[in-house]
Coordinates of N, CA and C in Angstrom, one line a residue:
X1 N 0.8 -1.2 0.0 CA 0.0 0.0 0.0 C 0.9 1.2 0.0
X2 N 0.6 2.3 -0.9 CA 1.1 3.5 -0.9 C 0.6 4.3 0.5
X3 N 2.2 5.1 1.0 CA 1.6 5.5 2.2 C 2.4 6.7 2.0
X4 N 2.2 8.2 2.8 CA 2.4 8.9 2.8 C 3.3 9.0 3.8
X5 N 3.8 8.1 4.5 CA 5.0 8.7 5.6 C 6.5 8.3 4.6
X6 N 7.0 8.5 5.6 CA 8.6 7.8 5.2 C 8.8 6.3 5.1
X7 N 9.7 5.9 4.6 CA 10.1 4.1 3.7 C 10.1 3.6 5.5
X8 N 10.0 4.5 6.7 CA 10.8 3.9 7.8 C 9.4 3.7 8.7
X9 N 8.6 4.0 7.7 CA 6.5 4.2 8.2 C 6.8 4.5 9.6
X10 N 7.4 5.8 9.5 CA 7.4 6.6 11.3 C 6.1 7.5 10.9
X11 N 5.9 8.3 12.6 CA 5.3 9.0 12.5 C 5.5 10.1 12.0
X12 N 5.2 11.2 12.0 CA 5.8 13.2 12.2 C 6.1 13.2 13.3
X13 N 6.7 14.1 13.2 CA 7.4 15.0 14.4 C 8.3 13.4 15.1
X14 N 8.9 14.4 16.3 CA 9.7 13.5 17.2 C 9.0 12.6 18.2
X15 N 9.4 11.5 18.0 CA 8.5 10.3 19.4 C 9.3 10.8 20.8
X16 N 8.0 10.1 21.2 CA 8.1 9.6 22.5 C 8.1 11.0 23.1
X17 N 7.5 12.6 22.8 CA 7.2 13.7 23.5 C 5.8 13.2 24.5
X18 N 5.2 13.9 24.9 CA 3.7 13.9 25.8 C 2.7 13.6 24.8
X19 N 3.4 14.3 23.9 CA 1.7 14.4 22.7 C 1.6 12.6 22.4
X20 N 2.5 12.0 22.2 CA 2.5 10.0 21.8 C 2.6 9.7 22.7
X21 N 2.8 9.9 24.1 CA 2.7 9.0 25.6 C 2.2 7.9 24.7
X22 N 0.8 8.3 24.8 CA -0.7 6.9 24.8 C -0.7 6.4 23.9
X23 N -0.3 7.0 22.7 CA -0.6 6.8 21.6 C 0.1 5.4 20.5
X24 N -0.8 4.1 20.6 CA 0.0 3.1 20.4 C 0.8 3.6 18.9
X25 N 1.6 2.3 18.5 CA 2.6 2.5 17.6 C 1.7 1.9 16.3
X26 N 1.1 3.0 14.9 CA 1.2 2.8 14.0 C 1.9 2.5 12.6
X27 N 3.1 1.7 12.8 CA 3.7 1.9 11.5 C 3.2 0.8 11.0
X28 N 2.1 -0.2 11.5 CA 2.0 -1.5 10.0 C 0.3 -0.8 10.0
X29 N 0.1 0.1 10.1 CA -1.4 0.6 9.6 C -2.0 0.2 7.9
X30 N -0.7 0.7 7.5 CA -1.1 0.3 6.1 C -1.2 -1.4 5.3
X31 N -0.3 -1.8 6.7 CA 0.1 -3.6 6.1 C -1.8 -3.9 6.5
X32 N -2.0 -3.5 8.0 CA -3.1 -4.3 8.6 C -4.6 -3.5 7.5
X33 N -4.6 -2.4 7.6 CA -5.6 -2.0 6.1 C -5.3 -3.3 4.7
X34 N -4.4 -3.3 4.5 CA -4.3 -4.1 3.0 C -5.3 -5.4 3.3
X35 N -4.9 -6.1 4.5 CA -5.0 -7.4 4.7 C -6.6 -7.3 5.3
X36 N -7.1 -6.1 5.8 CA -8.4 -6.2 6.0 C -9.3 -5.6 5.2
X37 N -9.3 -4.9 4.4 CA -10.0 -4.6 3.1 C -10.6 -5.3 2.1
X38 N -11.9 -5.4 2.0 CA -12.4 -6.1 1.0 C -11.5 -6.2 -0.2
X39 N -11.0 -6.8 -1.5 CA -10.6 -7.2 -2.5 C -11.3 -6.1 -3.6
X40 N -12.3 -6.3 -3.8 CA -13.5 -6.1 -4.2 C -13.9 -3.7 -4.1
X41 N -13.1 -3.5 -3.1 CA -13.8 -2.0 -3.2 C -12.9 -1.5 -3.9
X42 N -11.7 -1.4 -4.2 CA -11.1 -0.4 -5.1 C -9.9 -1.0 -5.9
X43 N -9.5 -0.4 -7.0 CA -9.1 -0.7 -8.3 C -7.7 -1.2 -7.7
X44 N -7.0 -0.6 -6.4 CA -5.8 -0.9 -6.4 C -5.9 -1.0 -5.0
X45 N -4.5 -0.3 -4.1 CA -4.3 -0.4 -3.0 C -4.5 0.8 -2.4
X46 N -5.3 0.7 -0.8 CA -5.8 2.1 -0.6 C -4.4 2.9 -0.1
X47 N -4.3 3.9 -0.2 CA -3.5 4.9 0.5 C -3.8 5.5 2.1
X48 N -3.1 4.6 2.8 CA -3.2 4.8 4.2 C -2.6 5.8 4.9
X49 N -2.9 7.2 5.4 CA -2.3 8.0 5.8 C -2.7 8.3 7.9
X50 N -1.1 8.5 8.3 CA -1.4 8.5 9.2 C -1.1 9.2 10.2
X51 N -1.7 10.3 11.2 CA -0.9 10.9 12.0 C -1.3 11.0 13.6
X52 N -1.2 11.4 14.8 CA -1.5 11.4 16.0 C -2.8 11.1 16.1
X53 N -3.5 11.9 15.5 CA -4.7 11.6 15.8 C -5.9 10.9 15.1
X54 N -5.5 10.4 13.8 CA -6.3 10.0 12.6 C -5.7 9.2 11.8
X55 N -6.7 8.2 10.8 CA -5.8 7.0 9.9 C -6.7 7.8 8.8
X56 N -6.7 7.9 7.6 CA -7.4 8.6 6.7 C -7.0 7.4 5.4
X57 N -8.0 6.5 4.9 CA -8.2 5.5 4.1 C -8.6 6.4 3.1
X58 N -8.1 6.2 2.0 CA -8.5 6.6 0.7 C -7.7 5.6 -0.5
X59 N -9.2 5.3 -1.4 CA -9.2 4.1 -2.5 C -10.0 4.8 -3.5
X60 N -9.3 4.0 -4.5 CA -9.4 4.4 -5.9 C -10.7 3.5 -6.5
X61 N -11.7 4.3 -7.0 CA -13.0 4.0 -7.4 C -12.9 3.0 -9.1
X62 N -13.4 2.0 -9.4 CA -13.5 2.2 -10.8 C -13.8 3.3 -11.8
X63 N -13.2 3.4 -13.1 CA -13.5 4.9 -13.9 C -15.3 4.8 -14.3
X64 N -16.0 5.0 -14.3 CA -17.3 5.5 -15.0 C -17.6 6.2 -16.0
X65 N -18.0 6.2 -17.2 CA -18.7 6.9 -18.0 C -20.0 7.4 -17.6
X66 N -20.1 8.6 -18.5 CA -20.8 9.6 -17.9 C -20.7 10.9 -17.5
X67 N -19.3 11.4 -17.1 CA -19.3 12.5 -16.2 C -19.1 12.7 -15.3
X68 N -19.5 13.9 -14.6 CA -19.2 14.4 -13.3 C -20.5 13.6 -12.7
X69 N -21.7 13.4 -13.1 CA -23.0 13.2 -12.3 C -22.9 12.1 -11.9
X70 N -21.8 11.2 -12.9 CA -22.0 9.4 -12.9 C -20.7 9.7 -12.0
X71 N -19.7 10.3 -12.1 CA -18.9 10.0 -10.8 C -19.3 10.2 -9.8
X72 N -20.5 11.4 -9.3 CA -21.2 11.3 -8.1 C -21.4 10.3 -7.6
X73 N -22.5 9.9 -8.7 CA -23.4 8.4 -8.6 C -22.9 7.5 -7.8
X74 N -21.2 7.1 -8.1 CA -20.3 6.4 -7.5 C -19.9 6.3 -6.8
X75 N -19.9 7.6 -6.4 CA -19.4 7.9 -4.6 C -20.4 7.9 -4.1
X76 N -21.4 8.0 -3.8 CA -22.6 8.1 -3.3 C -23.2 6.7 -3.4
X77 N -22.7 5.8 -4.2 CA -23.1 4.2 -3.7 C -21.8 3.6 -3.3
X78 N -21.0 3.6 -3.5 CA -19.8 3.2 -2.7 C -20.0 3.9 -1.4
X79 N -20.5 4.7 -0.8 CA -20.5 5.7 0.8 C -21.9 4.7 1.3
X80 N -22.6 4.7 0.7 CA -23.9 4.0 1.2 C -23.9 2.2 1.2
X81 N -23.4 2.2 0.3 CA -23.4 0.5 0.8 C -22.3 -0.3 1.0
X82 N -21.1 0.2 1.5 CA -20.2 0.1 2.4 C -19.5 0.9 3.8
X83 N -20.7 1.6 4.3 CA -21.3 2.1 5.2 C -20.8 1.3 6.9
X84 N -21.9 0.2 6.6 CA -21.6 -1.0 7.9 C -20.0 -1.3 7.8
X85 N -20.0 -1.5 6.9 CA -18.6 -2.6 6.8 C -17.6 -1.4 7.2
X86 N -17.1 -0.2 6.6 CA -16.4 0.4 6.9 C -16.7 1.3 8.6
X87 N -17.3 0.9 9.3 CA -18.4 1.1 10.2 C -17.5 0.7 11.4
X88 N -17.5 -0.9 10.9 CA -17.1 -1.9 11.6 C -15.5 -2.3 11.5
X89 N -14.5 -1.8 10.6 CA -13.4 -2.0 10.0 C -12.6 -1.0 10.7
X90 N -13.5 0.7 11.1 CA -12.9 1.5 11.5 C -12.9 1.4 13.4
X91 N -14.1 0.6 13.4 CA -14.1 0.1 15.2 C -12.9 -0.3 15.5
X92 N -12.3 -1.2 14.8 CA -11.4 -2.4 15.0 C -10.1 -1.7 14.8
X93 N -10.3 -0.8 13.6 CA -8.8 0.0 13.8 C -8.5 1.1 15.0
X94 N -9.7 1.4 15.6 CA -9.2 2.7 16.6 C -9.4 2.1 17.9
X95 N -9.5 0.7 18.1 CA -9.6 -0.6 19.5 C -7.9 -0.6 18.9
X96 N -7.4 -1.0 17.7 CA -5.8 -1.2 17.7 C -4.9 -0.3 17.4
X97 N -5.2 0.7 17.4 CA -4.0 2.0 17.2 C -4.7 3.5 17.4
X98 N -5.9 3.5 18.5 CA -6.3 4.3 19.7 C -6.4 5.3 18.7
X99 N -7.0 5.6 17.2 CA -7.1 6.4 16.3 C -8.4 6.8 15.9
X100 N -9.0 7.6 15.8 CA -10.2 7.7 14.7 C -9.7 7.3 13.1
X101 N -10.2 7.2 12.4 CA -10.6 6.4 11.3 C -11.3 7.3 10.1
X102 N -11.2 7.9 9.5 CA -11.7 8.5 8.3 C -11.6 7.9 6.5
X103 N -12.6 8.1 6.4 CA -12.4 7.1 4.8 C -12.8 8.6 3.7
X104 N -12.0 7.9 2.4 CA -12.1 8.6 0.9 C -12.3 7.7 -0.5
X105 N -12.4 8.6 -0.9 CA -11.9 7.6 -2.8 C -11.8 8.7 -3.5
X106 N -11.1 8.2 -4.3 CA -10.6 9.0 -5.6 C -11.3 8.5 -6.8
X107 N -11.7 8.9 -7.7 CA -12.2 8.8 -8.7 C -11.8 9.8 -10.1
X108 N -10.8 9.4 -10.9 CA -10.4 10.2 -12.1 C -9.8 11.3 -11.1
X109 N -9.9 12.8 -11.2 CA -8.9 13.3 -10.7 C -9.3 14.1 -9.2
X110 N -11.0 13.7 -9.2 CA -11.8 14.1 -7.8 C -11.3 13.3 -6.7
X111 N -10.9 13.7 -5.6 CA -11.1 13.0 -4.3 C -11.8 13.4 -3.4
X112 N -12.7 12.6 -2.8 CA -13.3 12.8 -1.8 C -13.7 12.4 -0.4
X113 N -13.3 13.4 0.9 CA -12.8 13.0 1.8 C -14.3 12.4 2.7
X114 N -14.7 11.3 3.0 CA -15.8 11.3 4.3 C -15.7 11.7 5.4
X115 N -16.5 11.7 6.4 CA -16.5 12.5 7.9 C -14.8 12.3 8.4
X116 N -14.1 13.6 8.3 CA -12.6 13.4 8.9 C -12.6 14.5 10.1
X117 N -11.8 14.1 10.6 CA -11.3 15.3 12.2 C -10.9 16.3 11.3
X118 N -11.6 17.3 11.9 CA -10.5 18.7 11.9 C -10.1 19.1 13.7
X119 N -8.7 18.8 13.8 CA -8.7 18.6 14.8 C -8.1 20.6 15.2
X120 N -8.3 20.9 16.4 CA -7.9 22.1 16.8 C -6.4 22.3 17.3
X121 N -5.7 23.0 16.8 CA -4.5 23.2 16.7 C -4.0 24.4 18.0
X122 N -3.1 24.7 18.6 CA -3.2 25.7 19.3 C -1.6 26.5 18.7
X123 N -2.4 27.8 18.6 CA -1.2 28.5 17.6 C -0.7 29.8 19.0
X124 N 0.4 30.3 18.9 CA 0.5 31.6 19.6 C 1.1 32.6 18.5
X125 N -0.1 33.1 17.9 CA 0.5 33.9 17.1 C 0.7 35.4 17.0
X126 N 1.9 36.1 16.8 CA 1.8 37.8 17.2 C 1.5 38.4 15.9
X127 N 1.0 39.5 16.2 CA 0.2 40.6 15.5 C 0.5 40.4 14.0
X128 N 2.1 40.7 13.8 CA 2.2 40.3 11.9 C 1.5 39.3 11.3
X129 N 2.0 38.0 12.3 CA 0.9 36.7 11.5 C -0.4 36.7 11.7
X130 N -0.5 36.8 12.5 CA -2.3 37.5 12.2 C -2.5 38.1 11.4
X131 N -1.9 39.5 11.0 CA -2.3 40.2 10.2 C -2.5 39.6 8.6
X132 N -1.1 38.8 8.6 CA -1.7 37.8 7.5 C -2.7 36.6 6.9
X133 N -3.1 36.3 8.1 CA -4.3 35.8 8.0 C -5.5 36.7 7.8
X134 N -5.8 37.8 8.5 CA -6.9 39.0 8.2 C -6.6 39.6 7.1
X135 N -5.6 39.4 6.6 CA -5.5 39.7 4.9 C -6.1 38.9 4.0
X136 N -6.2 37.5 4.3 CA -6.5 36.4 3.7 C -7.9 36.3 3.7
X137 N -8.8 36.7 4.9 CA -9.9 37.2 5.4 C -10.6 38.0 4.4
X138 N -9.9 38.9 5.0 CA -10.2 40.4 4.3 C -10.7 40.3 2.6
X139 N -9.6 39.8 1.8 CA -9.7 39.4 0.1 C -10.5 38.6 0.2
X140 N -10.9 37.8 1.1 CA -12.0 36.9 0.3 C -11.2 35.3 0.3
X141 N -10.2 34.9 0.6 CA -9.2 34.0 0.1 C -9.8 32.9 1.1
X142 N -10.2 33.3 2.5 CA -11.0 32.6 3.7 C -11.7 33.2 3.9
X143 N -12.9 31.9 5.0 CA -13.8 32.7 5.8 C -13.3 33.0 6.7
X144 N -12.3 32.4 7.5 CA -12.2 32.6 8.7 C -10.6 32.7 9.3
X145 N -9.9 32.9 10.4 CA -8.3 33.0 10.7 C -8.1 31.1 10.5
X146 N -9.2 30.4 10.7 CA -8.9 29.5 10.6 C -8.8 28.3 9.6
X147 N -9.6 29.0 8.4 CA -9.6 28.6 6.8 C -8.3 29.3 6.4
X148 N -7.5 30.8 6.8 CA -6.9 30.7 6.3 C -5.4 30.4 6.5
X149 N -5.3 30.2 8.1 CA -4.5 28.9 8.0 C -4.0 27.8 8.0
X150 N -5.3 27.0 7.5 CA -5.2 26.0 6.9 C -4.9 26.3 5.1
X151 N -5.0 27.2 4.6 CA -5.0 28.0 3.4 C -3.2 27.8 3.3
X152 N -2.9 28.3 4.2 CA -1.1 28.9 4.7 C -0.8 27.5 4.2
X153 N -1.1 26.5 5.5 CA -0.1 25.3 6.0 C -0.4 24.8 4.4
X154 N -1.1 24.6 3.9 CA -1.3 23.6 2.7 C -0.3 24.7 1.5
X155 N -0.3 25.4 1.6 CA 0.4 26.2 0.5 C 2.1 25.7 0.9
X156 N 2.2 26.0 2.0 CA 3.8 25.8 2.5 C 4.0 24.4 2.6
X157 N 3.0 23.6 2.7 CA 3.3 22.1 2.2 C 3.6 21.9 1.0
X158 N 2.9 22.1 0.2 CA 2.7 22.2 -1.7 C 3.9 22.1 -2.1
X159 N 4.6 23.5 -1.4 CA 6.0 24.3 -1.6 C 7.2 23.4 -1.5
X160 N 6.9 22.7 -0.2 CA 8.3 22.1 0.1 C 8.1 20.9 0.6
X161 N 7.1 20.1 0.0 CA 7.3 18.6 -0.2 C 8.6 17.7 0.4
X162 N 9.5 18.2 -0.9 CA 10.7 17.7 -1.2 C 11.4 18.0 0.3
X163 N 12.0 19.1 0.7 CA 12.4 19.0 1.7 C 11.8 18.8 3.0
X164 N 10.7 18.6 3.2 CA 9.6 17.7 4.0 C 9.7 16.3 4.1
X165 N 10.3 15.6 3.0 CA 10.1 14.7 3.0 C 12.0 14.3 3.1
X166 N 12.9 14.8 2.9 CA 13.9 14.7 3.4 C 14.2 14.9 5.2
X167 N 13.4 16.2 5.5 CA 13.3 16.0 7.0 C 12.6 14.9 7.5
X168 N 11.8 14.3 7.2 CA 11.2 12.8 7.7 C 12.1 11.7 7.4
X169 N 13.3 11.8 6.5 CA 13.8 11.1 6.5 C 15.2 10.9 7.5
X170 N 15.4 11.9 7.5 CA 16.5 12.6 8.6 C 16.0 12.0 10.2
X171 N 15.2 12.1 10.6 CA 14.6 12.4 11.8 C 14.0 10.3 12.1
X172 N 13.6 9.6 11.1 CA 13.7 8.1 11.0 C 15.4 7.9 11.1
X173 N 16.1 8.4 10.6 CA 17.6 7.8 10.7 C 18.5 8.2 12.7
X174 N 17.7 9.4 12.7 CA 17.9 9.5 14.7 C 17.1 8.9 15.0
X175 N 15.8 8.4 14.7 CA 15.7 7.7 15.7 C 15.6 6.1 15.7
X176 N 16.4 5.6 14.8 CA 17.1 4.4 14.5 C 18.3 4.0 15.3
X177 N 19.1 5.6 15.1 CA 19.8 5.3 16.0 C 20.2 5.6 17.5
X178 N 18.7 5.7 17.9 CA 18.0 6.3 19.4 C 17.9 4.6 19.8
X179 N 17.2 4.0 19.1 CA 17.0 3.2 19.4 C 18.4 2.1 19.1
X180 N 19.3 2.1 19.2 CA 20.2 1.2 19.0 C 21.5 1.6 19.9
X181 N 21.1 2.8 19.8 CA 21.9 3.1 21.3 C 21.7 2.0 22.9
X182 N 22.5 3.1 23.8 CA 22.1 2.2 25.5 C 21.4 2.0 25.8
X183 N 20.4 1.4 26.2 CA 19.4 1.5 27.1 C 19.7 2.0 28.5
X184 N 18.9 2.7 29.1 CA 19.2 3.4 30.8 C 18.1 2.6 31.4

């Protein structure tokens, strides 16, 4: 399964702070999704993404003719009558890795997300950065300080992927060798 963390399926950020105390260890999230997934719901393998607080499933629909209306169509019976099952699939995953559970599909170049956390973030921000959020506000770009930075963070992600994803690689190699160090 394609996964969005690093080859070393760690989490973000640094372990073992306060915020993962409790938080059991997800890195075969994506093995135990493969092996529990219907055969049957999507074209390939789902893309298991994962972070502190949430596992976000997202699979790839068969193509449909028709359109935008018949791709609806598709999401909107794939959401309804795999409903129970992903119901029950997502019980079982947040009894084993103390997660909420959010599901998607992709279809041609739409994806769409079902009931996901938006979890609250706590920022301390001074007056400049604000002000660039009430800018963002202000034009019309957000509704709110809080659409627009979510607006920000996704733009500065967009941006720097690449070295995003070299820092997750950096930070699996300390703590490889955290862990192969002494024990105290």
């Amino acid at each position: 399964m394609k996964n969005s963390q690093s080859s070393g399926d760690r989490r973000f950020g640094r372990p073992g702070g306060w915020q993962q105390a409790s938080v059991p260890d997800a890195s075969d999230a994506s093995d135990w999704f493969a092996g529990r997934l219907p055969d049957d719901w999507f074209t390939g393998t789902a893309d298991v993404q994962v972070d502190r607080e949430e596992i976000v499933v997202i699979g790839e629909l068969p193509a449909v003719d028709g359109g935008e209306a018949a791709a609806d169509g598709r999401i909107s019976r794939f959401r309804e009558t795999t409903r129970a099952d992903r119901m029950r699939i997502a019980d079982e995953a947040e009894a084993r890795y103390g997660r909420k559970v959010a599901w998607g599909v992709r279809l041609d170049e739409k994806t769409v997300l079902f009931t996901h956390l938006a979890v609250p973030v706590m920022t301390r921000l001074r007056q400049p950065e604000r002000k660039v959020l009430d800018t963002l506000v202000d034009a019309g770009v957000a509704r709110s300080r809080a659409d627009a930075l979510m607006w920000t963070v996704r733009l500065a992600g967009k941006h720097s992927e690449q070295w995003l994803t070299e820092l997750r690689e950096a930070m699996s190699k300390v703590d490889d060798l955290r862990s192969e160090g002494p024990k105290i």
